[in-house]
Structures are given as C-alpha cells and as structure tokens.
C-alpha cells in the first residue's frame, strides 16, 4: 500500500468512483420502487401517509397493512444494503492498494453486474438458485478484494 | 478528477468531513431513541432484554411484543440508513472531484438539513406530504452530487 | 487536518484498512449465518426459495414462515449495519486527522473487539446487560473518533 496517495489520482480510482456511484444509485432506486408500489397498491406503513390517496378516516386505517409485493421489494433493498455497503468500503480500500486496472475493472464489473441481475431475479421472483447464484457472485468479488486489502495492508 | 490527491486537503473535504460526521451521529441517535422507547414503554425484541425491567418469568414473555411508536422510530432509522449511506459514499467521491466550495456547502447543508427535518416529521407523524418532501430534497441533493461524479470521473 | 494527503500513506491508515476490512467481513458473515439457519431449519422469506429443500407445492407454502432463531440472527445483522457503517465512515475521516498510532489502534481494537463479542452475546442470547454493554463500548469508540474529527476538521 506504499504511495497510495498517488493511487487516488489513478484510473483504478476513477473506475471505482464510477462503479460505486452507479451501484449506489441503483440501490437508491429501490426506495422509489417501494414508494411506487405503496402508492399504486395503496399499502402504507404509516397512518399519515394514507392521506396521499384517500381522505375518509375509516378507509385510511385499512390501508396500513402488509403486502407481499411491497415486502419483496423491501427485502431486495435490505439485501442491497447488506451487500453494496461492504463492496463500497472494501472497494475503496482495494483501489488504494494499487491493483492492476484490468483486475480492478473485473472485480467492479462482476460485482455491479451481479447486483443488477440479483435485483431482477428478486423482484420478478425467478426460480432459485438464480438469485442465490448472483448473490454469491457479488459476495465472492467483495471477498476477493478484501483478501487483497488484508494481504497488502495488514497492520494489526 | 485530476489531482484529486490535493482535494483531500481542501476546504471542501473539511466541510464534507464535518457534515458527514454530524449526519452519521444523528443516525446513531436513532439507536438510542429506540432503546429509550423500548425501556420506557417496556417493549422488547428479545426475551433476555426483559430482565432489565422485570424479573418474573410470566411477565417477561408478555414484554416481547410490537409497539407502533417503537416501530415508527425503527422505520425512521432504516430510512436514514437507506439515504445517509448513499450521501456519505457519493459525497466523499464528489468532494474529490474538486467542486466549488459554495456549491459543495450548498449540497451538504441541504442534505443534512433535510434529514434532520425528515426525522422530526417522521417521529412526530406530521401530516404528509411534509415527510415525503424532505425525503425528496435529500434524494435530489445526493443525485445532483452523483451526476457531477459521473460527468467528471466516468471510467467504465 | 493539514496535509492529510500524507496521512493516507500512514500506519494509521493501514491499521484502519485492516480493522475496517475485518469488521466488514464479520458483518458479511451474518448473511451466510442467516442462509445457514434458513436452510437447516427450513424457514424461508420467499416462496421460490422453498424449492431448494422440497418440491411439492403444498409443503412449500408452509415453509414461508417466521422463526425466532432466524429473526435473532437478522436483528444482529441489522444492529451490525447500524453500528459498523458509522464506524467505517467516521474511522476513515478520523484516520485522516493524523491521530497517534497508539490512540488510533486503541479505538479500532476496542470497536472491532466489542462488535465480535456483541455478536456472540446476541446469537447465544446471553443474559443482559452483556449485549447492551458491548453495544455501548462500540458506540463510545465511534463517538470518541467523531469528537476528534469535529474538533480537528470543523468547517460549517
């Protein structure tokens, strides 16, 4: 990890910035997808939100409820949080270890690609093990970068 | 994104450090608010936690339950996680693209301000669309920074 | 926070990279632990996941259910997200403020140690206040680093 200050100007860091931003924007889209499902299916988590679609008090209480499709999108969002956050943290540190550009691009592309496909498999409820497979691919990309960080920068 | 290594010494980076730390501390406060509600309202998620307030076995089982106020604080915390984490990641990369100080401060202040107000509207259950509005303002600040990162640093 | 660009080459930054990677890997383990419990206890969140263990349609529906052990692991994972993410963000900024190596190592070790013990106390349901104590220790380590960031880098 010598001279990592130079790394921050490198193409690897530019690539990291690009892919991290894309995958974070993708994660933020899940919030909007949840809102869209809540409004179109009229399923709310808070009583005050129901005024967005109906006005009578009695009808409003019934709209605070669970819906399997909304919960599915929320689980997908949660899975993104649990996997994309580790990628961003470890990917940043990995970028500072001075990896080959081709090797770094491979890690970033595999991870980001696997998360986009993971979302499609989750939201569309495609048959397993498709979702498990792309979850695993993303996990392996992150662990591979973590391995390089630990072997390059280990200081306990 | 040329010479970003110099950016890390800049006033923009100091400003980012300040606002990121403040908004992360605000997010951590939600944990303490949840604990406070759980202890004062005697609503627990784990059987072993109930010994903090009662000792008899029969009473303890009844305290592992849901409470709408606790769930509200937890949803607010979750919304923070889903929005503040993207801000921190994209804000860090944005700070390294060398934006104007005034432009950077505007983004940071708008985001952090919107999240504080969002929490007040959520916890106090203020009428919609107040909460939706401040959620949207924060989202736009983050997306605006992401746009600059992608137009400055794009490397696919 | 002057000359923080040099800090990124420092032993403090190497130590941060090491401990951040370790604690993020520990958080990722919670995903695998959840999958392990779901498969061995046959408790699923999605109907399509049940094909991994049974094939008949009637039996599959019954496997989409809640289980207290799975929920416990998921709460532990959520608690990690709520605490490890703040540590990583504030720890990174703290590392750039040029703290003493011994002081930085103390913060990193206390935090990471407390989170490992926290997980043991949570998953094994050890009597309180053990879990609360280690949650608090980790929180204090993060707040102490945040205090240094704000007193060193404050720029509002």
Tab-separated table of C-alpha atoms in Angstrom:
chain	number	residue	atom	x	y	z
A	1	UNK	CA	0.000	0.000	0.000
A	2	UNK	CA	3.024	2.279	-0.481
A	3	UNK	CA	2.371	5.585	-2.169
A	4	UNK	CA	-1.348	5.142	-2.068
A	5	UNK	CA	-1.730	8.926	-2.208
A	6	UNK	CA	-0.855	8.621	-5.901
A	7	UNK	CA	-3.429	5.889	-6.330
A	8	UNK	CA	-6.258	8.314	-5.671
A	9	UNK	CA	-5.471	10.010	-8.997
A	10	UNK	CA	-5.321	6.719	-10.842
A	11	UNK	CA	-7.619	5.168	-13.418
A	12	UNK	CA	-8.425	2.476	-10.860
A	13	UNK	CA	-9.829	5.123	-8.532
A	14	UNK	CA	-11.805	6.729	-11.363
A	15	UNK	CA	-13.229	3.309	-12.220
A	16	UNK	CA	-14.093	2.699	-8.563
A	17	UNK	CA	-15.830	6.096	-8.360
A	18	UNK	CA	-17.868	5.304	-11.449
A	19	UNK	CA	-18.987	1.818	-10.454
A	20	UNK	CA	-19.605	2.730	-6.795
A	21	UNK	CA	-21.799	5.657	-7.863
A	22	UNK	CA	-23.756	3.509	-10.331
A	23	UNK	CA	-24.431	0.734	-7.827
A	24	UNK	CA	-25.387	3.201	-5.073
A	25	UNK	CA	-27.819	4.944	-7.452
A	26	UNK	CA	-29.261	1.505	-8.251
A	27	UNK	CA	-29.749	0.909	-4.508
A	28	UNK	CA	-31.488	4.288	-4.138
A	29	UNK	CA	-33.885	3.270	-6.923
A	30	UNK	CA	-35.258	0.620	-4.552
A	31	UNK	CA	-36.653	3.416	-2.330
A	32	UNK	CA	-38.528	4.845	-5.293
A	33	UNK	CA	-39.737	1.388	-6.318
A	34	UNK	CA	-41.099	0.843	-2.793
A	35	UNK	CA	-42.886	4.226	-2.910
A	36	UNK	CA	-44.320	3.404	-6.324
A	37	UNK	CA	-45.696	0.040	-5.126
A	38	UNK	CA	-47.080	1.608	-1.938
A	39	UNK	CA	-48.931	4.332	-3.865
A	40	UNK	CA	-50.255	2.149	-6.699
A	41	UNK	CA	-51.233	-0.781	-4.434
A	42	UNK	CA	-52.374	1.563	-1.609
A	43	UNK	CA	-50.355	-0.190	1.090
A	44	UNK	CA	-48.825	2.044	3.743
A	45	UNK	CA	-46.613	1.738	6.792
A	46	UNK	CA	-47.776	4.993	8.444
A	47	UNK	CA	-51.309	6.255	9.046
A	48	UNK	CA	-50.369	9.801	7.951
A	49	UNK	CA	-49.248	8.505	4.538
A	50	UNK	CA	-52.727	7.263	3.675
A	51	UNK	CA	-53.965	10.846	3.162
A	52	UNK	CA	-51.980	10.792	-0.079
A	53	UNK	CA	-54.667	8.544	-1.626
A	54	UNK	CA	-57.878	8.723	0.488
A	55	UNK	CA	-59.485	11.206	2.846
A	56	UNK	CA	-62.086	9.337	4.935
A	57	UNK	CA	-60.769	8.217	8.322
A	58	UNK	CA	-62.302	4.743	8.234
A	59	UNK	CA	-60.798	3.815	4.858
A	60	UNK	CA	-57.408	5.149	5.870
A	61	UNK	CA	-56.911	2.708	8.769
A	62	UNK	CA	-57.389	-0.242	6.415
A	63	UNK	CA	-54.533	0.942	4.209
A	64	UNK	CA	-51.921	0.495	6.961
A	65	UNK	CA	-51.163	-3.115	6.086
A	66	UNK	CA	-48.668	-5.572	4.676
A	67	UNK	CA	-48.459	-6.577	1.047
A	68	UNK	CA	-46.268	-9.406	-0.257
A	69	UNK	CA	-45.035	-7.416	-3.279
A	70	UNK	CA	-44.038	-4.392	-1.180
A	71	UNK	CA	-42.264	-6.668	1.304
A	72	UNK	CA	-40.415	-8.362	-1.563
A	73	UNK	CA	-39.068	-5.016	-2.824
A	74	UNK	CA	-38.095	-4.095	0.737
A	75	UNK	CA	-36.197	-7.369	1.250
A	76	UNK	CA	-34.391	-6.721	-2.028
A	77	UNK	CA	-33.477	-3.212	-0.807
A	78	UNK	CA	-32.256	-4.648	2.503
A	79	UNK	CA	-30.147	-7.229	0.676
A	80	UNK	CA	-28.614	-4.374	-1.324
A	81	UNK	CA	-27.720	-2.519	1.885
A	82	UNK	CA	-26.143	-5.682	3.319
A	83	UNK	CA	-24.020	-6.281	0.211
A	84	UNK	CA	-23.404	-2.953	-1.546
A	85	UNK	CA	-22.151	-1.187	1.589
A	86	UNK	CA	-19.388	-3.807	2.115
A	87	UNK	CA	-18.491	-3.545	-1.592
A	88	UNK	CA	-18.125	0.240	-1.380
A	89	UNK	CA	-15.971	0.157	1.773
A	90	UNK	CA	-13.719	-2.703	0.688
A	91	UNK	CA	-13.640	-1.486	-2.929
A	92	UNK	CA	-12.370	1.924	-1.787
A	93	UNK	CA	-9.566	0.381	0.274
A	94	UNK	CA	-8.810	-2.099	-2.530
A	95	UNK	CA	-8.479	0.792	-5.025
A	96	UNK	CA	-5.801	2.297	-2.766
A	97	UNK	CA	-3.699	-0.901	-2.788
A	98	UNK	CA	-2.660	-0.250	-6.400
A	99	UNK	CA	-4.179	-3.239	-8.214
A	100	UNK	CA	-3.877	-3.734	-11.995
A	101	UNK	CA	-6.512	-1.752	-13.846
A	102	UNK	CA	-7.766	-4.872	-15.649
A	103	UNK	CA	-8.050	-6.809	-12.403
A	104	UNK	CA	-9.870	-3.923	-10.678
A	105	UNK	CA	-12.282	-3.459	-13.582
A	106	UNK	CA	-13.046	-7.193	-13.499
A	107	UNK	CA	-13.960	-7.023	-9.790
A	108	UNK	CA	-16.077	-3.874	-10.164
A	109	UNK	CA	-17.926	-5.077	-13.263
A	110	UNK	CA	-18.627	-8.541	-11.880
A	111	UNK	CA	-19.951	-7.105	-8.616
A	112	UNK	CA	-22.118	-4.371	-10.155
A	113	UNK	CA	-23.411	-6.692	-12.878
A	114	UNK	CA	-24.289	-9.393	-10.338
A	115	UNK	CA	-26.254	-6.915	-8.199
A	116	UNK	CA	-28.321	-5.667	-11.150
A	117	UNK	CA	-29.185	-9.254	-12.106
A	118	UNK	CA	-29.827	-10.098	-8.428
A	119	UNK	CA	-32.452	-7.340	-8.282
A	120	UNK	CA	-34.179	-8.643	-11.418
A	121	UNK	CA	-34.263	-12.194	-10.030
A	122	UNK	CA	-35.603	-10.936	-6.677
A	123	UNK	CA	-38.299	-8.539	-7.892
A	124	UNK	CA	-39.516	-10.950	-10.583
A	125	UNK	CA	-39.278	-13.950	-8.187
A	126	UNK	CA	-37.337	-16.026	-10.737
A	127	UNK	CA	-36.774	-19.692	-9.795
A	128	UNK	CA	-33.875	-20.455	-7.462
A	129	UNK	CA	-30.933	-20.933	-7.474
A	130	UNK	CA	-30.710	-17.922	-9.833
A	131	UNK	CA	-30.916	-15.321	-7.055
A	132	UNK	CA	-28.617	-17.290	-4.755
A	133	UNK	CA	-26.095	-17.617	-7.563
A	134	UNK	CA	-25.822	-13.871	-8.253
A	135	UNK	CA	-25.780	-13.107	-4.532
A	136	UNK	CA	-22.811	-15.498	-4.293
A	137	UNK	CA	-21.004	-13.988	-7.274
A	138	UNK	CA	-21.194	-10.491	-5.724
A	139	UNK	CA	-20.058	-11.865	-2.361
A	140	UNK	CA	-17.024	-13.553	-3.946
A	141	UNK	CA	-15.995	-10.344	-5.740
A	142	UNK	CA	-16.052	-8.442	-2.439
A	143	UNK	CA	-14.198	-11.198	-0.552
A	144	UNK	CA	-11.543	-11.343	-3.283
A	145	UNK	CA	-10.931	-7.590	-2.889
A	146	UNK	CA	-10.875	-7.951	0.914
A	147	UNK	CA	-8.222	-10.667	0.547
A	148	UNK	CA	-6.004	-8.270	-1.410
A	149	UNK	CA	-6.518	-5.463	1.128
A	150	UNK	CA	-5.570	-7.770	4.007
A	151	UNK	CA	-2.532	-9.247	2.260
A	152	UNK	CA	-1.301	-5.803	1.114
A	153	UNK	CA	-2.116	-3.581	4.073
A	154	UNK	CA	-2.207	-5.887	7.088
A	155	UNK	CA	-1.362	-3.877	10.219
A	156	UNK	CA	-2.900	-5.228	13.407
B	1	UNK	CA	-10.869	14.477	-11.250
B	2	UNK	CA	-7.259	15.413	-11.977
B	3	UNK	CA	-5.051	15.988	-8.974
B	4	UNK	CA	-7.676	14.797	-6.566
B	5	UNK	CA	-4.937	13.981	-4.090
B	6	UNK	CA	-4.768	17.708	-3.421
B	7	UNK	CA	-8.518	17.836	-2.916
B	8	UNK	CA	-8.260	15.797	0.242
B	9	UNK	CA	-6.546	18.782	1.905
B	10	UNK	CA	-9.174	21.213	0.671
B	11	UNK	CA	-11.877	23.159	2.483
B	12	UNK	CA	-14.414	21.096	0.529
B	13	UNK	CA	-13.062	17.927	2.128
B	14	UNK	CA	-13.085	19.519	5.583
B	15	UNK	CA	-16.696	20.557	5.011
B	16	UNK	CA	-17.581	17.053	3.865
B	17	UNK	CA	-15.909	15.561	6.960
B	18	UNK	CA	-17.888	17.881	9.202
B	19	UNK	CA	-21.313	17.335	7.646
B	20	UNK	CA	-20.813	13.585	7.166
B	21	UNK	CA	-19.846	13.206	10.837
B	22	UNK	CA	-22.842	15.278	12.001
B	23	UNK	CA	-25.362	13.342	9.932
B	24	UNK	CA	-23.870	9.971	10.932
B	25	UNK	CA	-24.052	10.969	14.611
B	26	UNK	CA	-27.689	11.960	14.016
B	27	UNK	CA	-28.309	8.492	12.564
B	28	UNK	CA	-26.668	6.847	15.582
B	29	UNK	CA	-29.036	8.817	17.835
B	30	UNK	CA	-31.891	6.746	16.384
B	31	UNK	CA	-30.419	3.639	18.105
B	32	UNK	CA	-30.535	5.429	21.436
B	33	UNK	CA	-34.060	6.706	20.752
B	34	UNK	CA	-35.181	3.122	20.043
B	35	UNK	CA	-33.569	1.916	23.290
B	36	UNK	CA	-35.240	4.754	25.213
B	37	UNK	CA	-38.698	3.901	23.821
B	38	UNK	CA	-38.166	0.186	24.452
B	39	UNK	CA	-37.193	0.752	28.085
B	40	UNK	CA	-39.838	3.374	28.930
B	41	UNK	CA	-42.674	1.591	27.084
B	42	UNK	CA	-41.385	-1.872	28.128
B	43	UNK	CA	-41.451	-3.303	24.604
B	44	UNK	CA	-38.660	-5.706	23.740
B	45	UNK	CA	-37.444	-7.711	20.775
B	46	UNK	CA	-35.506	-10.309	22.814
B	47	UNK	CA	-36.619	-12.325	25.833
B	48	UNK	CA	-33.276	-11.746	27.606
B	49	UNK	CA	-33.739	-7.954	27.413
B	50	UNK	CA	-36.869	-8.059	29.560
B	51	UNK	CA	-34.806	-8.773	32.683
B	52	UNK	CA	-33.763	-5.118	32.506
B	53	UNK	CA	-37.235	-4.107	33.771
B	54	UNK	CA	-38.952	-7.168	35.352
B	55	UNK	CA	-37.885	-10.392	36.982
B	56	UNK	CA	-40.865	-12.775	36.966
B	57	UNK	CA	-40.829	-15.213	34.056
B	58	UNK	CA	-44.536	-14.916	33.208
B	59	UNK	CA	-44.470	-11.106	32.945
B	60	UNK	CA	-41.320	-11.192	30.862
B	61	UNK	CA	-42.838	-13.167	27.985
B	62	UNK	CA	-45.578	-10.542	27.570
B	63	UNK	CA	-42.992	-7.805	27.050
B	64	UNK	CA	-41.648	-9.369	23.830
B	65	UNK	CA	-44.103	-7.560	21.581
B	66	UNK	CA	-44.596	-4.911	18.934
B	67	UNK	CA	-45.384	-1.286	19.638
B	68	UNK	CA	-46.358	1.240	16.948
B	69	UNK	CA	-44.143	4.010	18.389
B	70	UNK	CA	-41.067	1.771	18.553
B	71	UNK	CA	-41.710	0.556	15.003
B	72	UNK	CA	-42.037	4.169	13.837
B	73	UNK	CA	-38.613	5.069	15.257
B	74	UNK	CA	-37.158	1.936	13.691
B	75	UNK	CA	-38.602	2.787	10.264
B	76	UNK	CA	-37.109	6.263	10.600
B	77	UNK	CA	-33.730	4.706	11.447
B	78	UNK	CA	-33.999	2.371	8.464
B	79	UNK	CA	-34.844	5.315	6.185
B	80	UNK	CA	-31.713	7.060	7.492
B	81	UNK	CA	-29.592	4.010	6.635
B	82	UNK	CA	-31.086	3.894	3.134
B	83	UNK	CA	-30.397	7.585	2.481
B	84	UNK	CA	-27.448	8.693	4.621
B	85	UNK	CA	-25.158	5.856	3.490
B	86	UNK	CA	-25.563	6.857	-0.212
B	87	UNK	CA	-24.944	10.512	0.743
B	88	UNK	CA	-21.715	9.635	2.540
B	89	UNK	CA	-20.356	7.480	-0.291
B	90	UNK	CA	-21.309	9.824	-3.129
B	91	UNK	CA	-20.424	12.924	-1.067
B	92	UNK	CA	-16.908	11.573	-0.497
B	93	UNK	CA	-16.365	10.934	-4.212
B	94	UNK	CA	-17.985	14.295	-5.061
B	95	UNK	CA	-15.574	16.086	-2.678
B	96	UNK	CA	-12.674	14.583	-4.645
B	97	UNK	CA	-13.929	15.988	-7.976
B	98	UNK	CA	-12.905	19.498	-6.936
B	99	UNK	CA	-16.280	21.292	-6.824
B	100	UNK	CA	-16.636	24.980	-5.850
B	101	UNK	CA	-16.724	25.373	-2.080
B	102	UNK	CA	-20.034	27.270	-2.226
B	103	UNK	CA	-21.627	24.588	-4.396
B	104	UNK	CA	-20.359	21.805	-2.140
B	105	UNK	CA	-21.568	23.553	1.014
B	106	UNK	CA	-24.993	24.038	-0.578
B	107	UNK	CA	-25.274	20.282	-1.288
B	108	UNK	CA	-24.064	19.244	2.178
B	109	UNK	CA	-26.262	21.737	4.059
B	110	UNK	CA	-29.383	20.965	2.053
B	111	UNK	CA	-28.919	17.217	2.549
B	112	UNK	CA	-28.100	17.327	6.262
B	113	UNK	CA	-30.844	19.879	6.954
B	114	UNK	CA	-33.428	17.834	5.056
B	115	UNK	CA	-32.569	14.694	7.037
B	116	UNK	CA	-32.941	16.437	10.403
B	117	UNK	CA	-36.354	17.793	9.373
B	118	UNK	CA	-37.263	14.378	7.913
B	119	UNK	CA	-36.663	12.786	11.313
B	120	UNK	CA	-38.864	15.365	13.058
B	121	UNK	CA	-41.689	14.819	10.548
B	122	UNK	CA	-41.362	11.028	10.903
B	123	UNK	CA	-41.140	10.723	14.694
B	124	UNK	CA	-43.897	13.318	15.273
B	125	UNK	CA	-46.037	11.814	12.461
B	126	UNK	CA	-46.597	15.256	10.885
B	127	UNK	CA	-49.142	15.337	8.034
B	128	UNK	CA	-47.938	14.322	4.582
B	129	UNK	CA	-46.529	15.402	2.183
B	130	UNK	CA	-44.076	17.023	4.659
B	131	UNK	CA	-42.038	13.844	5.181
B	132	UNK	CA	-42.130	12.912	1.507
B	133	UNK	CA	-40.961	16.414	0.603
B	134	UNK	CA	-37.857	16.362	2.795
B	135	UNK	CA	-37.073	12.776	1.747
B	136	UNK	CA	-37.168	14.052	-1.855
B	137	UNK	CA	-34.984	17.077	-1.133
B	138	UNK	CA	-32.270	14.863	0.371
B	139	UNK	CA	-32.542	12.436	-2.543
B	140	UNK	CA	-32.114	15.259	-5.064
B	141	UNK	CA	-29.009	16.580	-3.277
B	142	UNK	CA	-27.401	13.132	-3.460
B	143	UNK	CA	-28.395	12.598	-7.104
B	144	UNK	CA	-27.010	16.024	-8.035
B	145	UNK	CA	-23.650	15.073	-6.492
B	146	UNK	CA	-23.748	11.675	-8.235
B	147	UNK	CA	-24.316	13.483	-11.547
B	148	UNK	CA	-21.149	15.510	-11.017
B	149	UNK	CA	-19.135	12.408	-10.054
B	150	UNK	CA	-20.280	10.556	-13.179
B	151	UNK	CA	-19.676	13.504	-15.544
B	152	UNK	CA	-16.235	14.233	-14.020
B	153	UNK	CA	-14.866	10.777	-13.307
B	154	UNK	CA	-16.638	8.454	-15.756
B	155	UNK	CA	-14.414	5.460	-16.451
B	156	UNK	CA	-16.291	2.314	-17.408
C	1	UNK	CA	-6.361	18.110	9.210
C	2	UNK	CA	-3.460	19.773	7.374
C	3	UNK	CA	-1.565	17.587	4.940
C	4	UNK	CA	-3.999	14.756	5.248
C	5	UNK	CA	-2.880	13.545	1.824
C	6	UNK	CA	0.216	12.230	3.583
C	7	UNK	CA	-1.920	10.505	6.183
C	8	UNK	CA	-3.278	8.102	3.599
C	9	UNK	CA	0.190	6.501	3.422
C	10	UNK	CA	0.488	6.266	7.186
C	11	UNK	CA	0.450	3.313	9.534
C	12	UNK	CA	-2.796	4.702	10.973
C	13	UNK	CA	-4.432	4.346	7.575
C	14	UNK	CA	-3.042	0.825	7.138
C	15	UNK	CA	-4.439	-0.086	10.562
C	16	UNK	CA	-7.806	1.432	9.652
C	17	UNK	CA	-7.865	-0.532	6.379
C	18	UNK	CA	-7.122	-3.756	8.258
C	19	UNK	CA	-9.694	-3.339	11.025
C	20	UNK	CA	-12.392	-1.943	8.714
C	21	UNK	CA	-11.972	-4.906	6.369
C	22	UNK	CA	-12.094	-7.413	9.237
C	23	UNK	CA	-15.241	-5.947	10.778
C	24	UNK	CA	-16.984	-5.657	7.384
C	25	UNK	CA	-16.155	-9.314	6.645
C	26	UNK	CA	-17.589	-10.194	10.065
C	27	UNK	CA	-20.800	-8.323	9.118
C	28	UNK	CA	-20.985	-10.208	5.807
C	29	UNK	CA	-20.766	-13.492	7.752
C	30	UNK	CA	-24.195	-12.669	9.199
C	31	UNK	CA	-25.713	-13.106	5.706
C	32	UNK	CA	-24.235	-16.575	5.487
C	33	UNK	CA	-25.374	-17.399	9.023
C	34	UNK	CA	-28.929	-16.362	8.086
C	35	UNK	CA	-28.798	-18.556	4.951
C	36	UNK	CA	-27.466	-21.475	7.002
C	37	UNK	CA	-30.296	-21.189	9.573
C	38	UNK	CA	-32.909	-20.784	6.825
C	39	UNK	CA	-31.733	-23.930	5.021
C	40	UNK	CA	-31.227	-26.140	8.087
C	41	UNK	CA	-34.436	-25.025	9.841
C	42	UNK	CA	-36.370	-24.829	6.548
C	43	UNK	CA	-37.678	-21.304	7.171
C	44	UNK	CA	-37.924	-19.060	4.121
C	45	UNK	CA	-38.895	-15.498	3.273
C	46	UNK	CA	-39.712	-16.180	-0.397
C	47	UNK	CA	-41.869	-18.914	-1.920
C	48	UNK	CA	-39.318	-19.533	-4.719
C	49	UNK	CA	-36.595	-20.310	-2.140
C	50	UNK	CA	-38.510	-23.311	-0.788
C	51	UNK	CA	-37.697	-25.343	-3.926
C	52	UNK	CA	-34.172	-25.606	-2.531
C	53	UNK	CA	-35.432	-28.145	0.051
C	54	UNK	CA	-38.853	-29.521	-1.055
C	55	UNK	CA	-40.697	-29.991	-4.311
C	56	UNK	CA	-44.412	-30.459	-3.518
C	57	UNK	CA	-46.438	-27.249	-3.777
C	58	UNK	CA	-48.462	-27.774	-0.592
C	59	UNK	CA	-45.417	-28.337	1.627
C	60	UNK	CA	-43.639	-25.333	0.126
C	61	UNK	CA	-46.227	-22.776	1.249
C	62	UNK	CA	-45.823	-23.868	4.865
C	63	UNK	CA	-42.106	-23.113	4.752
C	64	UNK	CA	-42.659	-19.364	4.169
C	65	UNK	CA	-42.785	-18.508	7.855
C	66	UNK	CA	-41.067	-16.795	10.759
C	67	UNK	CA	-38.640	-18.460	13.120
C	68	UNK	CA	-37.317	-16.855	16.318
C	69	UNK	CA	-33.720	-18.019	15.720
C	70	UNK	CA	-33.631	-16.682	12.165
C	71	UNK	CA	-35.117	-13.363	13.334
C	72	UNK	CA	-32.480	-13.173	16.074
C	73	UNK	CA	-29.640	-13.523	13.562
C	74	UNK	CA	-31.322	-10.934	11.328
C	75	UNK	CA	-31.629	-8.442	14.215
C	76	UNK	CA	-27.946	-8.986	14.982
C	77	UNK	CA	-27.111	-8.310	11.312
C	78	UNK	CA	-29.250	-5.155	11.363
C	79	UNK	CA	-27.506	-3.977	14.541
C	80	UNK	CA	-24.177	-4.504	12.754
C	81	UNK	CA	-25.342	-2.360	9.826
C	82	UNK	CA	-26.467	0.379	12.219
C	83	UNK	CA	-23.138	0.430	14.065
C	84	UNK	CA	-20.396	-0.785	11.729
C	85	UNK	CA	-21.312	1.624	8.917
C	86	UNK	CA	-20.897	4.679	11.226
C	87	UNK	CA	-17.580	3.236	12.472
C	88	UNK	CA	-16.252	2.848	8.934
C	89	UNK	CA	-17.253	6.370	7.844
C	90	UNK	CA	-16.069	8.142	10.983
C	91	UNK	CA	-12.994	5.902	11.295
C	92	UNK	CA	-11.913	6.825	7.764
C	93	UNK	CA	-12.221	10.564	8.463
C	94	UNK	CA	-10.564	10.094	11.870
C	95	UNK	CA	-7.608	8.313	10.214
C	96	UNK	CA	-7.105	11.412	8.040
C	97	UNK	CA	-6.881	13.750	11.049
C	98	UNK	CA	-3.433	12.377	11.907
C	99	UNK	CA	-4.032	10.786	15.323
C	100	UNK	CA	-1.281	8.997	17.284
C	101	UNK	CA	-0.868	5.421	16.102
C	102	UNK	CA	-1.383	4.052	19.623
C	103	UNK	CA	-4.543	6.077	20.109
C	104	UNK	CA	-5.925	5.020	16.712
C	105	UNK	CA	-5.138	1.347	17.350
C	106	UNK	CA	-6.899	1.571	20.710
C	107	UNK	CA	-10.080	2.909	19.066
C	108	UNK	CA	-10.033	0.349	16.243
C	109	UNK	CA	-9.314	-2.620	18.509
C	110	UNK	CA	-11.905	-1.674	21.112
C	111	UNK	CA	-14.579	-1.178	18.451
C	112	UNK	CA	-13.855	-4.338	16.479
C	113	UNK	CA	-13.457	-6.427	19.641
C	114	UNK	CA	-16.729	-5.115	21.080
C	115	UNK	CA	-18.626	-5.983	17.886
C	116	UNK	CA	-17.338	-9.565	17.833
C	117	UNK	CA	-18.373	-10.051	21.461
C	118	UNK	CA	-21.693	-8.289	20.764
C	119	UNK	CA	-22.458	-10.875	18.072
C	120	UNK	CA	-21.677	-13.760	20.444
C	121	UNK	CA	-23.920	-12.283	23.161
C	122	UNK	CA	-26.732	-11.702	20.646
C	123	UNK	CA	-26.683	-15.042	18.820
C	124	UNK	CA	-26.283	-17.032	22.056
C	125	UNK	CA	-28.870	-14.864	23.879
C	126	UNK	CA	-26.540	-14.320	26.839
C	127	UNK	CA	-28.108	-12.555	29.854
C	128	UNK	CA	-28.307	-8.773	29.745
C	129	UNK	CA	-26.690	-6.322	30.307
C	130	UNK	CA	-23.836	-8.125	28.481
C	131	UNK	CA	-25.093	-7.272	24.985
C	132	UNK	CA	-26.030	-3.710	25.974
C	133	UNK	CA	-22.576	-3.225	27.463
C	134	UNK	CA	-20.665	-4.199	24.327
C	135	UNK	CA	-23.075	-2.232	22.147
C	136	UNK	CA	-22.255	0.791	24.356
C	137	UNK	CA	-18.496	0.214	24.201
C	138	UNK	CA	-18.567	0.209	20.404
C	139	UNK	CA	-20.767	3.310	20.363
C	140	UNK	CA	-18.353	5.174	22.644
C	141	UNK	CA	-15.349	4.295	20.451
C	142	UNK	CA	-17.132	5.719	17.395
C	143	UNK	CA	-18.299	8.854	19.238
C	144	UNK	CA	-14.767	9.444	20.561
C	145	UNK	CA	-13.423	9.351	16.971
C	146	UNK	CA	-16.257	11.635	15.815
C	147	UNK	CA	-15.285	14.113	18.538
C	148	UNK	CA	-11.738	14.254	17.190
C	149	UNK	CA	-12.952	14.695	13.596
C	150	UNK	CA	-15.228	17.572	14.610
C	151	UNK	CA	-12.610	19.329	16.762
C	152	UNK	CA	-9.879	18.912	14.097
C	153	UNK	CA	-11.778	19.451	10.850
C	154	UNK	CA	-14.790	21.587	11.775
C	155	UNK	CA	-15.856	23.610	8.738
C	156	UNK	CA	-19.530	24.505	8.685
